[in-house]
PDB file of C-alpha atoms in Angstrom:
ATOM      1  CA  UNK O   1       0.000   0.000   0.000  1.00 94.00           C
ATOM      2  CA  UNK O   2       1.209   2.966  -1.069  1.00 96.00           C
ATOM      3  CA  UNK O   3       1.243   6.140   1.573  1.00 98.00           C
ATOM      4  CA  UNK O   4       2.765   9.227   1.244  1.00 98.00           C
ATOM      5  CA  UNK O   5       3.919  11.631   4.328  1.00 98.00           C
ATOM      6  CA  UNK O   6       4.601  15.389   4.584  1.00 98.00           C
ATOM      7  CA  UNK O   7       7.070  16.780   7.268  1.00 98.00           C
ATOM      8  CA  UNK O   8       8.613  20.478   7.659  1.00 97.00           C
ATOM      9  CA  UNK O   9       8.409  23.255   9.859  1.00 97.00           C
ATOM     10  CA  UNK O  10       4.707  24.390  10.576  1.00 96.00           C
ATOM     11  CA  UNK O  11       5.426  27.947  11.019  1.00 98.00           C
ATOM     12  CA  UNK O  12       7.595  30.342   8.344  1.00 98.00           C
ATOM     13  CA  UNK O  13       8.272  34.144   8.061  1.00 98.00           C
ATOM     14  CA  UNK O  14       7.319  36.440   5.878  1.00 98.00           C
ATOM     15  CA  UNK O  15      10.225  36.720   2.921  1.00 97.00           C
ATOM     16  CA  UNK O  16      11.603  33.540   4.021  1.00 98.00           C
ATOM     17  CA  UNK O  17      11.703  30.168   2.074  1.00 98.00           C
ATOM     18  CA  UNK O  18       9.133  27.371   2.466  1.00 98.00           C
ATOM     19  CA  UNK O  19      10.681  24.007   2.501  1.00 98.00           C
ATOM     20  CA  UNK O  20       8.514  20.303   3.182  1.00 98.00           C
ATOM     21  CA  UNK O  21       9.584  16.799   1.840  1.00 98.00           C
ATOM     22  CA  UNK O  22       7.318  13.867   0.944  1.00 98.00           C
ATOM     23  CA  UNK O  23       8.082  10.647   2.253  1.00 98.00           C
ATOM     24  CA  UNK O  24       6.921   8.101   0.408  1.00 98.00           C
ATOM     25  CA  UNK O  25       6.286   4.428   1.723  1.00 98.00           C
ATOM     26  CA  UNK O  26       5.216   0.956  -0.207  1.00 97.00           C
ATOM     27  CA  UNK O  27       6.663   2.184  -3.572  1.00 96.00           C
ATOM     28  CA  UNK O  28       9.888   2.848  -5.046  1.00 96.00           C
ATOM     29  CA  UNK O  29       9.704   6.766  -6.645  1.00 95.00           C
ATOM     30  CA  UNK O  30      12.305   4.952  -9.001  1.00 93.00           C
ATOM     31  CA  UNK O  31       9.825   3.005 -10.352  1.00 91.00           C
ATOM     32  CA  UNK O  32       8.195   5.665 -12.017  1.00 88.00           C
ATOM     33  CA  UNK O  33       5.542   7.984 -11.940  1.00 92.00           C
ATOM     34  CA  UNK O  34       5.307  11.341 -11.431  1.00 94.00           C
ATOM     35  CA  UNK O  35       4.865  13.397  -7.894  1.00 96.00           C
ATOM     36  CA  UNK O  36       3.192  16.392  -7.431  1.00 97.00           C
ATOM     37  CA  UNK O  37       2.721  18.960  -4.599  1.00 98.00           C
ATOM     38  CA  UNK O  38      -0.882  20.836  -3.920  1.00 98.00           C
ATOM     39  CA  UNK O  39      -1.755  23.321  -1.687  1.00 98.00           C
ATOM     40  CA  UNK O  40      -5.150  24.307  -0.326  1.00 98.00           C
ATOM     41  CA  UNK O  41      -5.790  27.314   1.558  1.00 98.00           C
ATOM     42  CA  UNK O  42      -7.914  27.720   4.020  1.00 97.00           C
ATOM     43  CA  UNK O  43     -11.565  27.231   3.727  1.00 96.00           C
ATOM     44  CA  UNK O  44     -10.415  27.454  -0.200  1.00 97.00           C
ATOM     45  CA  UNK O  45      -9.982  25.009  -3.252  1.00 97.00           C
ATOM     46  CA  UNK O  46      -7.169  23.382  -4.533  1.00 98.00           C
ATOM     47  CA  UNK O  47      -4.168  24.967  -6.454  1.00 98.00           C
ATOM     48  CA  UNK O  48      -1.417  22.411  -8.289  1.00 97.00           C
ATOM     49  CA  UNK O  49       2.275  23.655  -7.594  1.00 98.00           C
ATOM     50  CA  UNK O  50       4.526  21.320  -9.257  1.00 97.00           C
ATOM     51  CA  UNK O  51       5.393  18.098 -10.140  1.00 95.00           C
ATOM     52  CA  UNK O  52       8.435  15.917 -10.708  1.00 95.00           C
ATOM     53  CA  UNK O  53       9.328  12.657 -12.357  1.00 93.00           C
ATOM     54  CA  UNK O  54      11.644  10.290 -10.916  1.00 89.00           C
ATOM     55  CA  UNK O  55      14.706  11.385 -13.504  1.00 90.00           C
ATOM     56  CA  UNK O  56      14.260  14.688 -11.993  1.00 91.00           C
ATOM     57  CA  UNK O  57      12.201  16.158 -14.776  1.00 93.00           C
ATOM     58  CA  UNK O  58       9.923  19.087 -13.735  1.00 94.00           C
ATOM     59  CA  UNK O  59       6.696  21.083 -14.147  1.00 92.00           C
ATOM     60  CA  UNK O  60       5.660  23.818 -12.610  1.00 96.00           C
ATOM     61  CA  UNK O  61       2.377  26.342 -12.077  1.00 97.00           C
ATOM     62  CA  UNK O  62       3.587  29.409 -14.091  1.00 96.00           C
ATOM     63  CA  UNK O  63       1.980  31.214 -11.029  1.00 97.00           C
ATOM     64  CA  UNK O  64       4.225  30.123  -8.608  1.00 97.00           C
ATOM     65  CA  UNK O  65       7.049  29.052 -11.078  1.00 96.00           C
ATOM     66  CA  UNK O  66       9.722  31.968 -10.014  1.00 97.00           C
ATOM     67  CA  UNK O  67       9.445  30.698  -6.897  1.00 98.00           C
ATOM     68  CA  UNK O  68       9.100  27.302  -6.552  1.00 98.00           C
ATOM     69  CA  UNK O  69      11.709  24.243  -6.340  1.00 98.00           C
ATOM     70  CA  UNK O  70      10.845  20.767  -6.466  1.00 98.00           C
ATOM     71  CA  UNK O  71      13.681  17.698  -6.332  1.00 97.00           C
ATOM     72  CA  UNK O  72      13.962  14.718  -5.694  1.00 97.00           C
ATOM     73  CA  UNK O  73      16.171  12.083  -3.473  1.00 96.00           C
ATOM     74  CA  UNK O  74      15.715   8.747  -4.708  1.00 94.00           C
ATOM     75  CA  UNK O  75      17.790   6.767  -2.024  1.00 95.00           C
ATOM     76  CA  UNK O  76      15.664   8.401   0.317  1.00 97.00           C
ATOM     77  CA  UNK O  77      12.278   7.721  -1.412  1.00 97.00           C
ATOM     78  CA  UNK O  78      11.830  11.548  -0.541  1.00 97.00           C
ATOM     79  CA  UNK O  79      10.715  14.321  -3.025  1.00 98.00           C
ATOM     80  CA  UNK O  80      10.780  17.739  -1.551  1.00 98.00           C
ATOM     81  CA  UNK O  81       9.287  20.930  -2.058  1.00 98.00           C
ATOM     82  CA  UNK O  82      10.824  24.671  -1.650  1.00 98.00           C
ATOM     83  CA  UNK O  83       8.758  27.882  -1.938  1.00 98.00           C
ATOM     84  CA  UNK O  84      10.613  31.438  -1.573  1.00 98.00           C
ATOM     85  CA  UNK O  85       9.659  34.784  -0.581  1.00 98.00           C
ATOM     86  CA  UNK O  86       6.937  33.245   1.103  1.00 98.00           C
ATOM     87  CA  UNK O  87       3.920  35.902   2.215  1.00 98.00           C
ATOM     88  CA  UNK O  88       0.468  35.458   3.751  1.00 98.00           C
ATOM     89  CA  UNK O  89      -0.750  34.411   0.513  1.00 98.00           C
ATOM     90  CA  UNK O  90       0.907  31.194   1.142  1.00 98.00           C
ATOM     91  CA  UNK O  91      -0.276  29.632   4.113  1.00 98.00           C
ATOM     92  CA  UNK O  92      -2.102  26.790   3.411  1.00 98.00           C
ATOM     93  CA  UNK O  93      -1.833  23.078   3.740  1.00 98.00           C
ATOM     94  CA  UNK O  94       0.293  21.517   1.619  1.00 98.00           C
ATOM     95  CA  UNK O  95      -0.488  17.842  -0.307  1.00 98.00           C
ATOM     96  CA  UNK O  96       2.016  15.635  -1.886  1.00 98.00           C
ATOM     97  CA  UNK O  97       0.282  13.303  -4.258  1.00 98.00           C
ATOM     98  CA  UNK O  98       1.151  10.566  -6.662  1.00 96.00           C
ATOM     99  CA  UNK O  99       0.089  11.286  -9.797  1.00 93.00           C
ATOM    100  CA  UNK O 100      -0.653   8.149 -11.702  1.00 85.00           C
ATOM    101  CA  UNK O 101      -2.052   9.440 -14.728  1.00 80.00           C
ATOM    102  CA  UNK O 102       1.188  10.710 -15.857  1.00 76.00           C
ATOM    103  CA  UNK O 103       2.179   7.708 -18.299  1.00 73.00           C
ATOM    104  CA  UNK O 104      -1.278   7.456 -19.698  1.00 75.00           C
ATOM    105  CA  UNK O 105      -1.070  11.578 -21.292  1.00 76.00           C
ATOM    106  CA  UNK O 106      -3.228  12.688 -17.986  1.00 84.00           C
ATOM    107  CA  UNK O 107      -2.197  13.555 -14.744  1.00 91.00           C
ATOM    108  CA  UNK O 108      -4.953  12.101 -11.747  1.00 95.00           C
ATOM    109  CA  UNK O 109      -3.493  12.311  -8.632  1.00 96.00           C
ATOM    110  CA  UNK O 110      -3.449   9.102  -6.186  1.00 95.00           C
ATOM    111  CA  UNK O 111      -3.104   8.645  -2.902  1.00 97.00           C
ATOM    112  CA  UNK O 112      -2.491  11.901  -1.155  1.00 98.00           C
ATOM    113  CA  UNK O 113      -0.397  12.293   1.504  1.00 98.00           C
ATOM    114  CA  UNK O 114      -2.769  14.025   5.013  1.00 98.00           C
ATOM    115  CA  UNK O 115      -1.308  17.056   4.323  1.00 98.00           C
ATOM    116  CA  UNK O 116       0.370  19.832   6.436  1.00 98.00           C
ATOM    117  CA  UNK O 117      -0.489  23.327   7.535  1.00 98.00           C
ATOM    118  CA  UNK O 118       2.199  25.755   7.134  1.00 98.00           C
ATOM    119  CA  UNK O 119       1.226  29.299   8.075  1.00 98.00           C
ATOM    120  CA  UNK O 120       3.309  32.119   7.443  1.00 98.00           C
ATOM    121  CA  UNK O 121       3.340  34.815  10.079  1.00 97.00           C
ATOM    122  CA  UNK O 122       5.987  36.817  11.714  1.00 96.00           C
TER     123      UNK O 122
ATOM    124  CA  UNK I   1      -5.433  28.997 -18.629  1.00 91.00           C
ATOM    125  CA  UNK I   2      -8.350  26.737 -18.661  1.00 95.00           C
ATOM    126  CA  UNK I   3     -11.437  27.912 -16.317  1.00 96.00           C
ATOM    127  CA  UNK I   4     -12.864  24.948 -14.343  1.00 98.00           C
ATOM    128  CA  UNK I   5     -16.446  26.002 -13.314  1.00 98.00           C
ATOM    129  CA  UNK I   6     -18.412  24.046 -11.060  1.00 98.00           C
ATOM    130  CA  UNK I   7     -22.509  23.976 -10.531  1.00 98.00           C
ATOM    131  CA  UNK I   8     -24.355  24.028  -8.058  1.00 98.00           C
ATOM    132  CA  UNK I   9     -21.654  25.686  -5.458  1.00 98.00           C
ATOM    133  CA  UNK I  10     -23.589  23.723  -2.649  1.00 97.00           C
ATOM    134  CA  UNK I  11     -26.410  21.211  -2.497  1.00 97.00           C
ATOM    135  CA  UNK I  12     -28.257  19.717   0.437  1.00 97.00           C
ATOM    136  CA  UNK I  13     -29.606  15.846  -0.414  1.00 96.00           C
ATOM    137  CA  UNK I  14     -31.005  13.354   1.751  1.00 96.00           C
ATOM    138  CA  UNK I  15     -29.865   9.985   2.133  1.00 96.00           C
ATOM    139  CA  UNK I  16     -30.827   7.684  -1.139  1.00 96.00           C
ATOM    140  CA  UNK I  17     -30.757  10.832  -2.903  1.00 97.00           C
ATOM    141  CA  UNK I  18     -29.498  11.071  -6.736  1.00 98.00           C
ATOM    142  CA  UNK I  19     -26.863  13.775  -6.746  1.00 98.00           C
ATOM    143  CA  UNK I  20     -25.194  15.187 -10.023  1.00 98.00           C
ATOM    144  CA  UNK I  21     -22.860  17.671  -9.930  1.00 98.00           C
ATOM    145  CA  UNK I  22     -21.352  19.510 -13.446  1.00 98.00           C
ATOM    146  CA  UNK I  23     -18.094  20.589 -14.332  1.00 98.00           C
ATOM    147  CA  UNK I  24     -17.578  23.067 -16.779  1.00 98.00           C
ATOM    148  CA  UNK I  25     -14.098  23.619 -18.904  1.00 98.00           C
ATOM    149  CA  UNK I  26     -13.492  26.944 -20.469  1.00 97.00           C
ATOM    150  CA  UNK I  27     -12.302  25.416 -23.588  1.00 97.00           C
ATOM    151  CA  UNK I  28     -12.353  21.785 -24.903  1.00 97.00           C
ATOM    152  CA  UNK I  29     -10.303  19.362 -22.511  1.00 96.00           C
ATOM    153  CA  UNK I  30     -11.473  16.253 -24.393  1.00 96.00           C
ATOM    154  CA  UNK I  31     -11.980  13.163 -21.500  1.00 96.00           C
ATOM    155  CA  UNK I  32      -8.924  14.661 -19.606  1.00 96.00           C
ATOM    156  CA  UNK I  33     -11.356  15.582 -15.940  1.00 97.00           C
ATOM    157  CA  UNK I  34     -10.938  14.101 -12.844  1.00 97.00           C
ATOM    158  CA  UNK I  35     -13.030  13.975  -9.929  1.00 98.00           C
ATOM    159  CA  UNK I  36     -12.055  13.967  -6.741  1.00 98.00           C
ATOM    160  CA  UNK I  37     -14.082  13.584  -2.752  1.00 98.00           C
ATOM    161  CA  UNK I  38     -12.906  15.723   0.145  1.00 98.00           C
ATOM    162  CA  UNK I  39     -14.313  15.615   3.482  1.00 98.00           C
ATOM    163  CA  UNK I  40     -13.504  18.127   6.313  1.00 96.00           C
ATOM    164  CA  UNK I  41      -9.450  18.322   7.585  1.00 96.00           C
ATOM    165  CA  UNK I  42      -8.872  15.129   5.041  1.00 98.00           C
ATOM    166  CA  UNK I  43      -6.965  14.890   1.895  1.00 98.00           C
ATOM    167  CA  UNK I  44      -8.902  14.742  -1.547  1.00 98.00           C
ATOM    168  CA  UNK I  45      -9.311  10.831  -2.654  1.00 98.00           C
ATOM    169  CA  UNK I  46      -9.841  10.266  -6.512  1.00 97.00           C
ATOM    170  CA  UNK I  47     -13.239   9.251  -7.271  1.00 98.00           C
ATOM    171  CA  UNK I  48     -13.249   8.996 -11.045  1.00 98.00           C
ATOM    172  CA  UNK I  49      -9.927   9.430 -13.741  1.00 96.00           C
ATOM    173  CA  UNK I  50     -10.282  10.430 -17.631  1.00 95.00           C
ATOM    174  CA  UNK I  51     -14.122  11.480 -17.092  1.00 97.00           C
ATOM    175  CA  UNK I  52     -15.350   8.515 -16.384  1.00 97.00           C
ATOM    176  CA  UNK I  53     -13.106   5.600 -15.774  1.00 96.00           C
ATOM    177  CA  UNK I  54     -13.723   4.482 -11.796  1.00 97.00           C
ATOM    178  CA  UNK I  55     -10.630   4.938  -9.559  1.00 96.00           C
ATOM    179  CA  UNK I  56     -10.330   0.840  -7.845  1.00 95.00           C
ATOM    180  CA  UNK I  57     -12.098   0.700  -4.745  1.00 97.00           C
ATOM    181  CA  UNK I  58     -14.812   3.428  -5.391  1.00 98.00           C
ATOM    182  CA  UNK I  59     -18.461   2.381  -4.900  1.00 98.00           C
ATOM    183  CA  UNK I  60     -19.792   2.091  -8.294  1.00 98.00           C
ATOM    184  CA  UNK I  61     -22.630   4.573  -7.332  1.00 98.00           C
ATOM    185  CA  UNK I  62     -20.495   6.588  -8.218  1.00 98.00           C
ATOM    186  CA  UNK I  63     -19.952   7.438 -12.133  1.00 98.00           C
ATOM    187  CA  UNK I  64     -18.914   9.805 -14.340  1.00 98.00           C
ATOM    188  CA  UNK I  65     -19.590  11.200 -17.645  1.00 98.00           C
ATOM    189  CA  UNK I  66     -19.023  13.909 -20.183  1.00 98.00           C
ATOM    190  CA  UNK I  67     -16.475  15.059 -22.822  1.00 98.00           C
ATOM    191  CA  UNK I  68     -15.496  18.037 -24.673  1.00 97.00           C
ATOM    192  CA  UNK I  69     -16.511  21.073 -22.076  1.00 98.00           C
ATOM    193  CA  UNK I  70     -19.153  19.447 -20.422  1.00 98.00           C
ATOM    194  CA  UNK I  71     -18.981  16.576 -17.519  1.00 98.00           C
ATOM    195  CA  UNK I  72     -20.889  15.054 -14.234  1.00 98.00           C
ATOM    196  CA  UNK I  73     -20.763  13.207 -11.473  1.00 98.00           C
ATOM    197  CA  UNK I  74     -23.337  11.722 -10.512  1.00 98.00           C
ATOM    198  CA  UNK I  75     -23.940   9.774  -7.238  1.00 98.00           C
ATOM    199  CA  UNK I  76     -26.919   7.062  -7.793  1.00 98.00           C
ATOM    200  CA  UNK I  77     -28.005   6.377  -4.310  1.00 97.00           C
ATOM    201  CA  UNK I  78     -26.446   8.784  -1.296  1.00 97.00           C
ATOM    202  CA  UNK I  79     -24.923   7.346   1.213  1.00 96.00           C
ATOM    203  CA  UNK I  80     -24.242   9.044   4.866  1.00 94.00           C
ATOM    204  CA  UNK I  81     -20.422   8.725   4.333  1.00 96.00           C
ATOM    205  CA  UNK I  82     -20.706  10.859   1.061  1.00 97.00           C
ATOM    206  CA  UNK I  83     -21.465  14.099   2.297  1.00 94.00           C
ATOM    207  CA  UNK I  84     -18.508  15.818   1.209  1.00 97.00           C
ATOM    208  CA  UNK I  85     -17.101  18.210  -1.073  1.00 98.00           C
ATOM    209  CA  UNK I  86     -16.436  17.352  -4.670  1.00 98.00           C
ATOM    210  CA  UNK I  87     -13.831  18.546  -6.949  1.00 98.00           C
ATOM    211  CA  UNK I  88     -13.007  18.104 -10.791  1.00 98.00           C
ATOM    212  CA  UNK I  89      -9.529  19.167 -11.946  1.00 98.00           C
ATOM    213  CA  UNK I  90      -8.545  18.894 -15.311  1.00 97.00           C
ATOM    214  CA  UNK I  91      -5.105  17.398 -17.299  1.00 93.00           C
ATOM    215  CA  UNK I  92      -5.372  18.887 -20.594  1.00 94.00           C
ATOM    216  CA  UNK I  93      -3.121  21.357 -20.220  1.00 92.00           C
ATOM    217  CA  UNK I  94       0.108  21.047 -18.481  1.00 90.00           C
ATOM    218  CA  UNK I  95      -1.268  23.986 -16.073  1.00 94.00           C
ATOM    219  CA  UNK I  96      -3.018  21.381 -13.571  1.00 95.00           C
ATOM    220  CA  UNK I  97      -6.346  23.268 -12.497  1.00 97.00           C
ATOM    221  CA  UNK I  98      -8.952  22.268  -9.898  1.00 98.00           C
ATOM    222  CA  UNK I  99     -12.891  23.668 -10.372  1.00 98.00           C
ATOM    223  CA  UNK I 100     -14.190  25.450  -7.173  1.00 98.00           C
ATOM    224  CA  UNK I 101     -15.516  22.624  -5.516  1.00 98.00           C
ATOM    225  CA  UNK I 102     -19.448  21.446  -4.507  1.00 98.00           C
ATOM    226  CA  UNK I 103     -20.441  20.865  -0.928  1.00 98.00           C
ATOM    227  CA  UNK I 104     -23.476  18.322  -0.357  1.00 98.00           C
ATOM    228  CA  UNK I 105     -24.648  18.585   2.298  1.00 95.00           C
ATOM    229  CA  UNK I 106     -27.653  16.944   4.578  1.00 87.00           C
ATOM    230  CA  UNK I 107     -31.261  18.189   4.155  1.00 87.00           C
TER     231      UNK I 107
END
């Protein structure tokens, strides 16, 4: 079974830089597939940030693309995700997702990690 | 970017209920819509992938439909555990975007 965990600090400044990582459990992120990150604000919808294939291959919302960072560590089974210049804007909690529609010309995303809050506040 | 719209906003149904929900594109996405179920604090779980292929482990009163512009989920029967809010999000362009969500809710 395939679960996916986010971890990082639950608390960031304004103007600083927004870093999580994924941990992902039950699958090999060298076996393929792509990974994303979403955020959802709160009491709002759902925005896609980024995602990354296991080679290290990238896509990112132009929205956010300036400021956004997403790798990968294979021996750790970890994909990461850095935002900078973070402001209020950007509080939110933040999903890492597999997405498993990748190889078939789609992207559907599945399963989602719980997700974590990060606020940003001085 | 393509516009996901999303109709009605919120809905109130009663258990046994047949619920359908639309998604709108802004432009032609072909079958490339997802749906997706999220109840309160918990993370979105795929419902429904390419319009209307069920996601394994999904009640099949659950279905989907719709290509071009136009799609729908529909929920045959309403079961307690569905009340939740509902979210397409489409894959035909590389920008990933996510309609506005519907919340059914109990009558």
């Amino acid at each position: 079974q395939v679960q996916l965990q986010e971890s990082g600090p639950g608390l960031v400044k304004p103007s600083e830089t927004l870093s999580l990582t994924c941990t992902v459990s039950g699958y090999s992120i060298s076996s393929g597939y792509y990974w994303g990150w979403i955020r959802q604000p709160p009491g709002k919808g759902l925005e896609w940030i980024g995602s990354i294939y296991h080679s290290g291959s990238t896509y990112y919302n132009p929205s956010l693309k300036s400021r956004v960072t997403i790798s990968v560590d294979t021996s750790k089974n970890q994909f990461s995700l850095k935002l900078s210049s973070v402001t209020a804007a950007d509080t939110a909690v933040y999903y890492c997702a597999r997405d498993l529609g990748a190889a078939a010309g789609g992207n559907w995303f599945d399963p989602w990690g719980q997700g974590t809050l990060v606020t940003v506040s001085s | 970017d393509i516009q996901m719209t999303q109709s009605p906003s919120s809905l109130s149904a009663s258990v046994g209920d047949r619920v359908t929900i639309t998604c709108r594109a802004s432009q032609s996405i072909s079958s490339y819509l997802n749906w997706y179920q999220q109840k309160p604090g918990k993370a979105p779980k795929l419902l429904i992938y390419a319009a209307s292929s069920l996601q394994s482990g999904v009640p099949s009163r659950f279905s989907g439909s719709g290509s071009g512009t136009d799609f729908t989920l529909t929920i045959s029967s309403l079961q307690p555990e569905d009340f939740a809010t509902y979210y397409c999000q489409q894959s035909y362009s590389t920008l990933i975007t996510f309609g506005p969500g519907t919340k059914v809710d109990i009558k």
